CSV table of C-alpha atoms in Angstrom, one decimal:
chain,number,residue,atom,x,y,z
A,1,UNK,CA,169.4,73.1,30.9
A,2,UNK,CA,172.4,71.9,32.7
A,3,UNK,CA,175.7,70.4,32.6
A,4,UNK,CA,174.1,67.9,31.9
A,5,UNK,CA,170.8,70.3,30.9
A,6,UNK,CA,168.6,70.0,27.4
A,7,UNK,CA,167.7,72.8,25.7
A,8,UNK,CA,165.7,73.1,22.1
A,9,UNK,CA,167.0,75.6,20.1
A,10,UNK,CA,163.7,76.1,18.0
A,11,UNK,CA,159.8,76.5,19.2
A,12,UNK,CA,159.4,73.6,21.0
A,13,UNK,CA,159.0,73.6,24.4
A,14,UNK,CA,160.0,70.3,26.5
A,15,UNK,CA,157.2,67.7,27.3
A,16,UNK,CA,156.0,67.9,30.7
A,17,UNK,CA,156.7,71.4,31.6
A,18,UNK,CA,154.2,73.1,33.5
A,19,UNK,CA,154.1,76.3,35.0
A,20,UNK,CA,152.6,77.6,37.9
A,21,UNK,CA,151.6,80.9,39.6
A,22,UNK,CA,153.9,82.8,42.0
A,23,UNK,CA,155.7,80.7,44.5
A,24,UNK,CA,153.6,80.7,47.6
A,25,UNK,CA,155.0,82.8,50.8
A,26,UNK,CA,154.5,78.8,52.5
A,27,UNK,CA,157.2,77.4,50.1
A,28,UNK,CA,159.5,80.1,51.1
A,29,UNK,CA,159.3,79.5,54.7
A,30,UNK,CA,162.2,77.6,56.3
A,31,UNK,CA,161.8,75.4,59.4
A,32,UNK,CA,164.2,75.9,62.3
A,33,UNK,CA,165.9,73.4,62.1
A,34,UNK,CA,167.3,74.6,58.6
A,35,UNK,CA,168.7,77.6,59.9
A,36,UNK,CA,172.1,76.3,60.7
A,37,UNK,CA,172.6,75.5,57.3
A,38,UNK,CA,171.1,78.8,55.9
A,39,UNK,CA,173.3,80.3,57.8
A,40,UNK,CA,176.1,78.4,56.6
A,41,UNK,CA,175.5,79.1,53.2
A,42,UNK,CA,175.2,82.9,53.9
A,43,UNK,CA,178.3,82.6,56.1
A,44,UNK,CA,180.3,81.6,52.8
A,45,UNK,CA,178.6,84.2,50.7
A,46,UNK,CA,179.7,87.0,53.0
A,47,UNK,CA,183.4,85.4,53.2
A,48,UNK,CA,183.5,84.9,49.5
A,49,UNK,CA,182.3,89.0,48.7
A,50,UNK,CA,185.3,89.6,51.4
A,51,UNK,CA,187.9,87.6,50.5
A,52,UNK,CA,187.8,86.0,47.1
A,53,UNK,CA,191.0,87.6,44.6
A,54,UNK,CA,188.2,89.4,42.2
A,55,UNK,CA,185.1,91.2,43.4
A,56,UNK,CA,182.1,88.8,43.3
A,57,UNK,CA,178.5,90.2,43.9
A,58,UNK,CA,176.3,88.5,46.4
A,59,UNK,CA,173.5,88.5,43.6
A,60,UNK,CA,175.7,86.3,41.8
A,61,UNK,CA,176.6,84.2,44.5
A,62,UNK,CA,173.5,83.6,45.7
A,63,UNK,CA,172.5,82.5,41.6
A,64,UNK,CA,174.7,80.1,41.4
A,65,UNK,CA,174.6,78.6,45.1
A,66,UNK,CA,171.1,78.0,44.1
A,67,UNK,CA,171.8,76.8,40.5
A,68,UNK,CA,174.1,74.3,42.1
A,69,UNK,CA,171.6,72.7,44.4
A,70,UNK,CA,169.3,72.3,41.6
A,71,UNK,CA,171.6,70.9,38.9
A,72,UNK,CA,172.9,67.9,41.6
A,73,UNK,CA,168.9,66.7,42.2
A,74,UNK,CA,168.8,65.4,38.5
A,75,UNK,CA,169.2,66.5,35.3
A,76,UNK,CA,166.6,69.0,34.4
A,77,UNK,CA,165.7,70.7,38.0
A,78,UNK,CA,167.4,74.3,37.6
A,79,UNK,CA,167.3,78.1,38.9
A,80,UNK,CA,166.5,80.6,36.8
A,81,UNK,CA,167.1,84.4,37.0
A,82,UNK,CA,164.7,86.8,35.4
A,83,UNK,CA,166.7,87.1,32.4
A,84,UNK,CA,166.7,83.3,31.8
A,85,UNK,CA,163.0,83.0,33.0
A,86,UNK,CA,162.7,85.1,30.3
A,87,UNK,CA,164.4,83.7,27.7
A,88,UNK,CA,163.2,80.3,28.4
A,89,UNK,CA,159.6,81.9,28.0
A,90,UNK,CA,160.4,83.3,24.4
A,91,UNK,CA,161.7,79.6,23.9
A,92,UNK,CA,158.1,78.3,24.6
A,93,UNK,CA,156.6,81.4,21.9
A,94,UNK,CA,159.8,80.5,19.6
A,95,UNK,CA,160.0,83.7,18.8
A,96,UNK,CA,163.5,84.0,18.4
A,97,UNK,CA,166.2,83.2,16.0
A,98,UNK,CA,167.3,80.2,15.9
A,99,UNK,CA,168.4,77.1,14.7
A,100,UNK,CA,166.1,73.9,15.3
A,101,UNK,CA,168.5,71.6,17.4
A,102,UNK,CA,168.0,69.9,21.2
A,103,UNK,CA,171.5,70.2,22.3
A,104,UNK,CA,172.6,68.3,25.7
A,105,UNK,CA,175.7,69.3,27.6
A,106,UNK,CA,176.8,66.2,28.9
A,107,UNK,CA,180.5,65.5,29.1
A,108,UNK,CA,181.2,69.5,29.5
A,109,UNK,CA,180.8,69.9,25.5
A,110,UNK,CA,177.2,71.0,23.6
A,111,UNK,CA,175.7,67.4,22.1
A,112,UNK,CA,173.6,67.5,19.5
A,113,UNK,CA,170.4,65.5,21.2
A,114,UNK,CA,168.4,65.7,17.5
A,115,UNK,CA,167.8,68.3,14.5
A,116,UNK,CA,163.9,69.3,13.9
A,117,UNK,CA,162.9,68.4,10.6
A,118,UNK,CA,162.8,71.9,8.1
A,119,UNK,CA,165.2,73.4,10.3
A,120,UNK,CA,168.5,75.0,9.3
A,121,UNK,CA,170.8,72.7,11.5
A,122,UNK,CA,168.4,69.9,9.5
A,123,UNK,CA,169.1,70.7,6.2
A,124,UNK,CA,173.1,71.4,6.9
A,125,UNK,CA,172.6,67.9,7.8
A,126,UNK,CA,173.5,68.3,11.5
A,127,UNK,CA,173.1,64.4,13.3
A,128,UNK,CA,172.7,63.1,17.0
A,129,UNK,CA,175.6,63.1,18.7
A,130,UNK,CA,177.7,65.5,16.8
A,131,UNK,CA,179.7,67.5,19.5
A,132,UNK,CA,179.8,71.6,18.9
A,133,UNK,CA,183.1,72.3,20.1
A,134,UNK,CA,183.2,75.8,18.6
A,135,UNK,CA,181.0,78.6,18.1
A,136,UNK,CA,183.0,81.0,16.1
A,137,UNK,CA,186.3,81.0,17.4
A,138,UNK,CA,185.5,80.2,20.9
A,139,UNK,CA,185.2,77.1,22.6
A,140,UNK,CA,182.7,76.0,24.1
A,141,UNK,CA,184.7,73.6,26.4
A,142,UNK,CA,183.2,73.7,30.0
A,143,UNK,CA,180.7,76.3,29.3
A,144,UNK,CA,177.1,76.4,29.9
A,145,UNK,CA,174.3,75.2,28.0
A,146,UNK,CA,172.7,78.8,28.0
A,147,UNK,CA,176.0,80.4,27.3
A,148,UNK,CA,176.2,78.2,24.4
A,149,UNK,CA,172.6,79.3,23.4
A,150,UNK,CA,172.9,82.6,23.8
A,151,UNK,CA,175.7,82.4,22.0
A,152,UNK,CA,173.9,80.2,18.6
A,153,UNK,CA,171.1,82.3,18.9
A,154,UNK,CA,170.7,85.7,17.2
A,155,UNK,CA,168.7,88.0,14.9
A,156,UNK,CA,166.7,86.0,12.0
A,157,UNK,CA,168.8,86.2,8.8
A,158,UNK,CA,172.3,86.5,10.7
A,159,UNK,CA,174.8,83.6,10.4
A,160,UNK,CA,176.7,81.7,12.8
A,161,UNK,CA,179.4,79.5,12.4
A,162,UNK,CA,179.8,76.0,14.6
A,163,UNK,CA,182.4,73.3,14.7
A,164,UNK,CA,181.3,69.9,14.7
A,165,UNK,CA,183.4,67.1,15.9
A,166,UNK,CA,181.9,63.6,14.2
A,167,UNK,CA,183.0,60.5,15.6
A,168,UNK,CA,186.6,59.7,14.6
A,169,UNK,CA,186.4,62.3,11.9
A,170,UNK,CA,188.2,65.9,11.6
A,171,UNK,CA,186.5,68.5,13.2
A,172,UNK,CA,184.7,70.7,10.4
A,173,UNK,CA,183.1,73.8,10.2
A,174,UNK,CA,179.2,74.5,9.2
A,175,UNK,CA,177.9,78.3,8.7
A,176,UNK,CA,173.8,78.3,9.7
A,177,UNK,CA,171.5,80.9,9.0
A,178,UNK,CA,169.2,82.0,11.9
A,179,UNK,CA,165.8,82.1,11.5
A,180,UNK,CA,162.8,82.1,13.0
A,181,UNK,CA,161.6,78.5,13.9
A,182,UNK,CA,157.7,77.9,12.7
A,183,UNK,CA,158.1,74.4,10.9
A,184,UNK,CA,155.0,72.3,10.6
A,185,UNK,CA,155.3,69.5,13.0
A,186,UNK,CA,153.1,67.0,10.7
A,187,UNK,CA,153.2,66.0,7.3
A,188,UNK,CA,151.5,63.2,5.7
A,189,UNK,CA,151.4,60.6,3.0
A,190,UNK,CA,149.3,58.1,1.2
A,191,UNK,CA,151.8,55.2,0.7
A,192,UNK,CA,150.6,52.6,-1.7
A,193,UNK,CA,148.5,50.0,-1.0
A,194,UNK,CA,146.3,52.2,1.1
A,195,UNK,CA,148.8,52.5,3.8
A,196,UNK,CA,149.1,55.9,5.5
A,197,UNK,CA,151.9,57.8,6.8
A,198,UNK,CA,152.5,60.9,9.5
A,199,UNK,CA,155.8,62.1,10.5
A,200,UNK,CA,155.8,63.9,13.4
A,201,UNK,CA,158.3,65.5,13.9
A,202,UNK,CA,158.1,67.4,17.2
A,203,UNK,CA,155.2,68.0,19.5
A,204,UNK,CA,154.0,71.7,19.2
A,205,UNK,CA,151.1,73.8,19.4
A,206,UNK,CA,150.1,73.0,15.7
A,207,UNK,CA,150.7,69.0,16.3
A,208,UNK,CA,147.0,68.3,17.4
A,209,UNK,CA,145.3,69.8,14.6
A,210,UNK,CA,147.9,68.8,12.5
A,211,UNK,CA,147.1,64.6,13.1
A,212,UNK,CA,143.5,65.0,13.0
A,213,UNK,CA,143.7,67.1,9.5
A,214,UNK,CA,146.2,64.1,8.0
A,215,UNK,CA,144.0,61.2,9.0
A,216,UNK,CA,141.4,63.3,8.1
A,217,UNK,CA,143.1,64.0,4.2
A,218,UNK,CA,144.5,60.3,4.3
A,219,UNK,CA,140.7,58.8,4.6
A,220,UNK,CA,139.9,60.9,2.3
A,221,UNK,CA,142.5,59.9,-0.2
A,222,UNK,CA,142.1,56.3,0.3
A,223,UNK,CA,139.5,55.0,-2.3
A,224,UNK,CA,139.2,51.9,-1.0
A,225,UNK,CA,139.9,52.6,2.9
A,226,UNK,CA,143.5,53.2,4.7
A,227,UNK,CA,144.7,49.5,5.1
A,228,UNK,CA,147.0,50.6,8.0
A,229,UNK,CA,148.6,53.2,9.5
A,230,UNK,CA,152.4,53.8,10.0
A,231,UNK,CA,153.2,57.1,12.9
A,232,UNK,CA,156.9,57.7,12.5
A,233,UNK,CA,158.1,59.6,15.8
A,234,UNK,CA,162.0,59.1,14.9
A,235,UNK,CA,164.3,61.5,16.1
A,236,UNK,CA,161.2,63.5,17.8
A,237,UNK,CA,162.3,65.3,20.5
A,238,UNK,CA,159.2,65.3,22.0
A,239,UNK,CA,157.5,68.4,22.8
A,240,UNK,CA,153.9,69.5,24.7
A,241,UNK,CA,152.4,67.2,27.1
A,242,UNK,CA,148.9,68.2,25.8
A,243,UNK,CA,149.6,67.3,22.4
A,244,UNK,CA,151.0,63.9,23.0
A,245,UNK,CA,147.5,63.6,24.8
A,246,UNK,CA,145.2,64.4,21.5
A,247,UNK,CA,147.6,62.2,19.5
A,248,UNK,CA,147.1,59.3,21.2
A,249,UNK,CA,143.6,60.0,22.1
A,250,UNK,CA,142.3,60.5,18.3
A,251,UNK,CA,143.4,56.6,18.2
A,252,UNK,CA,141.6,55.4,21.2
A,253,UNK,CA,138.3,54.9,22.6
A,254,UNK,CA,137.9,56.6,26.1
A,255,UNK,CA,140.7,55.2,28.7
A,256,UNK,CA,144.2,56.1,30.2
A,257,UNK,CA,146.6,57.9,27.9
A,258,UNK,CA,149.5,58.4,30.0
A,259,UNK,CA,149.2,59.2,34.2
A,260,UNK,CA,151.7,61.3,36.5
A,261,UNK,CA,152.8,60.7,39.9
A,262,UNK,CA,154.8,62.6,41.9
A,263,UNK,CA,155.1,63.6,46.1
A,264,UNK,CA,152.2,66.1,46.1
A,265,UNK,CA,148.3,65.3,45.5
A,266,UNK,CA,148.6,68.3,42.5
A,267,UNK,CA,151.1,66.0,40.8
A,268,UNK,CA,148.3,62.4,40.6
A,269,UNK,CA,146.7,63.4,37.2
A,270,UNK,CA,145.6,60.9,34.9
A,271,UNK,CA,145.0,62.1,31.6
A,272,UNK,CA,141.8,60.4,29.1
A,273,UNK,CA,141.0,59.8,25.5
A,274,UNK,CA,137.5,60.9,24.3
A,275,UNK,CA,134.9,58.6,24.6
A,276,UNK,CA,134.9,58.1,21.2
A,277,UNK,CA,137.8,59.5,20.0
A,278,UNK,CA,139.7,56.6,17.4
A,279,UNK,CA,139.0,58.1,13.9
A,280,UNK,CA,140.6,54.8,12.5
A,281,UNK,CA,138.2,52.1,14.0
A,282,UNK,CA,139.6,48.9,13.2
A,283,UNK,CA,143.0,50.4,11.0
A,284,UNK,CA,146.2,48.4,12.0
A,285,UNK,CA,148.6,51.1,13.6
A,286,UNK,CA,152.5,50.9,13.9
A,287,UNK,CA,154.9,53.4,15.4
A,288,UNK,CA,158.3,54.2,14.6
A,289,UNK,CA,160.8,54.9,17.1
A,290,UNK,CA,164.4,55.1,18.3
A,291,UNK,CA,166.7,56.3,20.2
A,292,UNK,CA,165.9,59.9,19.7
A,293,UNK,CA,162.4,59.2,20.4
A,294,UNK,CA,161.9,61.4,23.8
A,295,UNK,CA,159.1,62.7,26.0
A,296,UNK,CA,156.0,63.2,24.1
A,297,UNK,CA,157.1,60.7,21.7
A,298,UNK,CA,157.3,58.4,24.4
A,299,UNK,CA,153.8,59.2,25.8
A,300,UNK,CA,151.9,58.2,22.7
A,301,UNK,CA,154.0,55.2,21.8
A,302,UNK,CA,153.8,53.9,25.5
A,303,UNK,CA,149.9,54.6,25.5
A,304,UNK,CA,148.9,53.0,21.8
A,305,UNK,CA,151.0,49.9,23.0
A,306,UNK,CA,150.0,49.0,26.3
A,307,UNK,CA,146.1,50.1,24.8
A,308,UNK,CA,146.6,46.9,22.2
A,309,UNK,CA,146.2,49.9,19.3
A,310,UNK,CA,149.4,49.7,17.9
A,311,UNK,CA,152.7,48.0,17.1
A,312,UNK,CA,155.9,49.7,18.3
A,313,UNK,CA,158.7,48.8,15.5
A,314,UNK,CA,162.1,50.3,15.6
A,315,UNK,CA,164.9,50.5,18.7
A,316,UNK,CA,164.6,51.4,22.3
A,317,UNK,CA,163.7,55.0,22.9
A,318,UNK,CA,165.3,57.9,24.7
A,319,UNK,CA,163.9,57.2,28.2
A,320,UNK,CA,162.9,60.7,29.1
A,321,UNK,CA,159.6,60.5,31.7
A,322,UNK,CA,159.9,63.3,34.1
A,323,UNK,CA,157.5,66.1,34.7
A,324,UNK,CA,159.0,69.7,35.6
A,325,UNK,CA,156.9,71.9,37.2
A,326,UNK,CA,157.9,75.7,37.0
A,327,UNK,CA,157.5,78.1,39.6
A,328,UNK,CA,158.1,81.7,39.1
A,329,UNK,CA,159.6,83.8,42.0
A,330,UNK,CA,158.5,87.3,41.8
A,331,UNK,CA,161.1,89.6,40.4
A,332,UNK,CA,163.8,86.8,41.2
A,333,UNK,CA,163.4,84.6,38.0
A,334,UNK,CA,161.9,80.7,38.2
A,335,UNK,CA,162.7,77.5,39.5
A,336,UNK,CA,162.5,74.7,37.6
A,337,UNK,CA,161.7,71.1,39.4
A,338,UNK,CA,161.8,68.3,38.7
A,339,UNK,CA,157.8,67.3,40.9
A,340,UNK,CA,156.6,63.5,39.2
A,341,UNK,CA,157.2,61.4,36.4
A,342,UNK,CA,155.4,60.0,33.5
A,343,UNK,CA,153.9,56.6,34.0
A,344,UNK,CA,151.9,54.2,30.4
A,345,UNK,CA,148.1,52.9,31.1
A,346,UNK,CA,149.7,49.9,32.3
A,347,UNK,CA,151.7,51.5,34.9
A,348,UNK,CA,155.2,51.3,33.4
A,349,UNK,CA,157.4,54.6,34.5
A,350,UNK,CA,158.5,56.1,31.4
A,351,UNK,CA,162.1,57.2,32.9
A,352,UNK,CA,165.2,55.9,32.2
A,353,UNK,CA,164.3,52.6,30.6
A,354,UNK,CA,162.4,54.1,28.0
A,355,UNK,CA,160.0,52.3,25.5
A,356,UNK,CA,161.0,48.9,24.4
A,357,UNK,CA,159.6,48.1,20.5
A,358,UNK,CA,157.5,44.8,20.2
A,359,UNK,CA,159.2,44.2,16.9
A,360,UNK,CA,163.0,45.4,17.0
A,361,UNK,CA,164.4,47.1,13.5
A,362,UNK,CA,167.3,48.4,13.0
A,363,UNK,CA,168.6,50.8,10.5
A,364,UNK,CA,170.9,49.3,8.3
A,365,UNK,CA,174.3,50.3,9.2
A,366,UNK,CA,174.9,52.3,6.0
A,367,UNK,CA,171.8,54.0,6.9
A,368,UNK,CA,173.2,54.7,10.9
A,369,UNK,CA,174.4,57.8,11.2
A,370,UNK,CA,177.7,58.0,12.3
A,371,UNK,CA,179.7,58.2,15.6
A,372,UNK,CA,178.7,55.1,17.3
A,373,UNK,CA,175.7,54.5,20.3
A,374,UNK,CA,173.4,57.4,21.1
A,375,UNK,CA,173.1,59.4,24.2
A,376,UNK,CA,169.9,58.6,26.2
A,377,UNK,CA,168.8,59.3,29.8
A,378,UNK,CA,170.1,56.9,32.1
A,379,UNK,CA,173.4,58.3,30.6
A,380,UNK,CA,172.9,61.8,31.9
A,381,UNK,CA,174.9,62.4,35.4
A,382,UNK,CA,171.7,62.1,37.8
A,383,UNK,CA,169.3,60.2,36.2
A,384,UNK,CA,166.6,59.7,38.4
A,385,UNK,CA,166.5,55.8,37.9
A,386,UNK,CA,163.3,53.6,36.9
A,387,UNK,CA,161.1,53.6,40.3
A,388,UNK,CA,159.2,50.4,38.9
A,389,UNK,CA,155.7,49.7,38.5
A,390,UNK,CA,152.7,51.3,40.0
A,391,UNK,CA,151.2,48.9,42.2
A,392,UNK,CA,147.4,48.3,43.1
A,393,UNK,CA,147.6,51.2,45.6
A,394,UNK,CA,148.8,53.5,42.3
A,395,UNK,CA,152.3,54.1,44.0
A,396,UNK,CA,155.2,52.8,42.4
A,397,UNK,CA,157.8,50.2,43.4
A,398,UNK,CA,156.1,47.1,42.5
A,399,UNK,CA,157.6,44.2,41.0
A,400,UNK,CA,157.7,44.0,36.8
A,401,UNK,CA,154.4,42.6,35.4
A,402,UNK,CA,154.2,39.4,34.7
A,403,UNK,CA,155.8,37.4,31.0
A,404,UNK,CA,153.0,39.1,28.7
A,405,UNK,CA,151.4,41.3,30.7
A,406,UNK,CA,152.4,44.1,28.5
A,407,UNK,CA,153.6,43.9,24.9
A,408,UNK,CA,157.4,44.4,25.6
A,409,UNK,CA,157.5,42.8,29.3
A,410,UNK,CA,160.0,39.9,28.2
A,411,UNK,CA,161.7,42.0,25.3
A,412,UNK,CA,165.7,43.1,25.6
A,413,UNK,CA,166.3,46.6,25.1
A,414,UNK,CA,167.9,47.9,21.7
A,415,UNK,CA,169.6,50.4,20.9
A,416,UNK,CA,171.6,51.3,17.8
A,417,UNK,CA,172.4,54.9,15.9
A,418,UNK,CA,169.3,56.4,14.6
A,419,UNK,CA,168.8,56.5,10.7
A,420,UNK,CA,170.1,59.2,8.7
A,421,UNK,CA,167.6,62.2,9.0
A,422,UNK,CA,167.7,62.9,5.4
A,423,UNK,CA,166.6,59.6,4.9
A,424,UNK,CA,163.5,59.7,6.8
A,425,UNK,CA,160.3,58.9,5.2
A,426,UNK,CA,162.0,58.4,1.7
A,427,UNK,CA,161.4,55.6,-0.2
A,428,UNK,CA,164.9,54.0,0.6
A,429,UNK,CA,164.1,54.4,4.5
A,430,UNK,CA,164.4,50.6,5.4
A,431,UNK,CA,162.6,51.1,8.6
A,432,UNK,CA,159.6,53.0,7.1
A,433,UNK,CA,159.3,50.1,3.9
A,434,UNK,CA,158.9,47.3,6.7
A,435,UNK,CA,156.8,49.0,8.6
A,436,UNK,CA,154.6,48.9,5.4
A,437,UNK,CA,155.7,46.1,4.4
A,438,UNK,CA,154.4,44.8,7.7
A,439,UNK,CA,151.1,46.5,7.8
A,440,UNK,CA,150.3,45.0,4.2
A,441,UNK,CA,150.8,41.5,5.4
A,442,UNK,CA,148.0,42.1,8.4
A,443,UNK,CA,146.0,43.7,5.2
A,444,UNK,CA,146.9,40.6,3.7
A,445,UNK,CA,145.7,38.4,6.5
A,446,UNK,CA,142.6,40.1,7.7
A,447,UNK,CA,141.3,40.1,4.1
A,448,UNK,CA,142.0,36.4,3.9
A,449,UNK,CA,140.1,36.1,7.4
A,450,UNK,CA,136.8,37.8,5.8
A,451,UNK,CA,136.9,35.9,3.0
A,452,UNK,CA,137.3,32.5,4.9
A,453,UNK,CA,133.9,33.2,6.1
């Protein structure tokens, strides 16, 4: 997306696109009194396709004049022509050869943002942070994120080599396989004890059916009754807007999932469980996050805390809660905007700070991966920074709630390197065994309770 753009080099799309019909001949209008500068602007063009040392079209020009305007606003606005439009398009389809990695371009070299579980940079054991300074012998210093895509991407079965700069070791080289990128976004587990577990792993078009089938399965499996439920949304990317929506609303009863506010009365939505929509009535929830946790992942752990329905263990999340809104310009490719931003059922903006955990766990160190903190937003040049609370008039900018008004009002932010992703949801995963280990305790404790009576 940017120099400091995202891009997901697998099906996903990013959380909190939305895309909308032509651009209206009213938002192509100009005012007078921005004809001085339009004429600026073309004055340049015209002197540049005169006078610059190589011959320049004005197409061009006019391309990246307008991707320049874009990319200052904040870090995921952009223009882009019809081949892009189209590309980003087969990105949403993921039908395309690829290799299952959100890649950032902040610092003017491709940063790994997270692997996709199943994926092939996954199982070459690709981490968050690694820098991919090469792709085959050229460098990818100073180039653009969709250079560098265009560049990993290729026909399914082809290989492509990348070099991956680690921290304070060597640079090394890893040879990936395209393929086509259709991984199963949930998978689930009866732990023992009765304690259930989903990883999701990115938010897609299969994630909604996906959760409802595994609690469906883990009820089912349960002789006795799921004793808790642990949702592990480490290292998600995040994903579709819609499917953070069902996930969090097949926990709740009726209410605010997550709400989004922006300049124009198209971007006030507020977006509702079911009525009835909890399938786990009573069934003590915890969700795992870190600092790879972005977007959707951030929607449903936001919404399930503030709603009281579930614990939030782990370290601060990624801190992505912007909405893009694209708008397609006939023959002329799209723009991508930046148009509201993402705010919990209590009113807490999403952006920049993130989700804070009620109960902070680390990964062990030898469990870290390596190469020291992790990228988040607020880190990316032009950040839109944290506009504050909504107030009573549902505009934001007022002061922080109140010392327990929410569940992590009072608690510092952590963040440390994410846990290996090999080691995710295996039985050495220290942040998985006490979340269980947690969730048997309130087992524990609420069996006591009954039998008190």
């Amino acid at each position: 997306m940017f120099k400091s753009r995202r891009f997901v080099i697998s099906v996903a799309a990013a959380a909190g696109i939305i895309t909308i019909p032509m651009l209206s001949a009213l938002a192509l209008q100009r005012t007078p009194s921005a004809q001085p500068d339009l004429d600026l602007i073309g004055g340049v063009i015209g002197l540049v396709e005169r006078a610059y040392v190589h011959p320049v079209g004005a197409d061009d020009l006019t391309k990246d004049a307008l991707k320049g305007m874009l990319n200052r606003l904040d870090p995921h606005s952009d223009y882009m022509d019809e081949k892009e439009f189209k590309d980003m398009q087969t990105d949403m389809a993921g039908q395309f050869g690829g290799l299952g990695m959100q890649i950032s371009g902040q610092g003017g070299v491709p940063k790994i943002v997270a692997p996709i579980d199943g994926t092939p940079a996954a199982r070459a054991k690709l981490e968050p942070g690694d820098d991919i300074i090469k792709v085959g012998d050229t460098s990818t210093q100073g180039m653009s994120l969709r250079e560098v895509v265009d560049m990993l991407r290729g026909t399914p079965g082809s290989k492509v080599t990348i070099t991956i700069l680690r921290g304070k070791e060597p640079p090394f080289d890893v040879t990936l396989t395209r393929e086509i990128i259709k991984v199963a976004s949930v998978k689930s587990e009866l732990k023992p004890d009765g304690i259930g577990y989903v990883r999701i792993s990115q938010f897609g078009n299969d994630t909604s059916d996906g959760f409802k089938n595994a609690l469906t399965k883990l009820k089912s499996d349960s002789k006795d009754g799921l004793k808790g439920l642990v949702i592990d949304l480490r290292q998600d990317p995040g994903g579709l807007l819609t499917a953070a929506v069902d996930v969090a609303g097949n926990l709740l009863d009726g209410g605010t999932v997550v709400s989004i506010r922006g300049r124009q009365p198209d971007d006030q939505r507020v977006f509702s469980a079911p009525s009835k929509g909890d399938m786990l009535p009573g069934v003590p929830v915890v969700v795992l996050i870190n600092g790879a946790s972005a977007s959707a992942s951030e929607i449903v752990a936001g919404a399930l805390q503030d709603r009281k329905r579930g614990t939030v263990m782990g370290t601060q999340s990624f801190g992505k809660g912007s909405v893009q809104t694209v708008i397609p310009i006939k023959g002329r490719g799209a723009v991508r905007l930046t148009t509201a931003l993402y705010y919990t059922p209590s009113g807490r903006s999403i952006q920049d700070d993130g989700i804070t955990p009620d109960i902070v766990q680390e990964a062990p160190k030898d469990q870290q991966i390596a190469g020291g903190a992790m990228l988040r937003e607020g880190a990316l040049r032009g950040a839109i920074a944290n506009p504050g609370q909504l107030g009573a008039n549902g505009k934001p900018g007022a002061a922080k709630p109140k010392a327990g008004a929410t569940a992590a009002a009072d608690k510092p932010a952590a963040s440390s390197p994410p846990i290996k992703a090999d080691l995710i949801g295996k039985p050495e995963d220290a942040q998985l065994n006490a979340a269980i280990a947690y969730l048997g305790k309130r087992a524990d404790n609420d069996n006591g309770a009954v039998k008190a009576q």
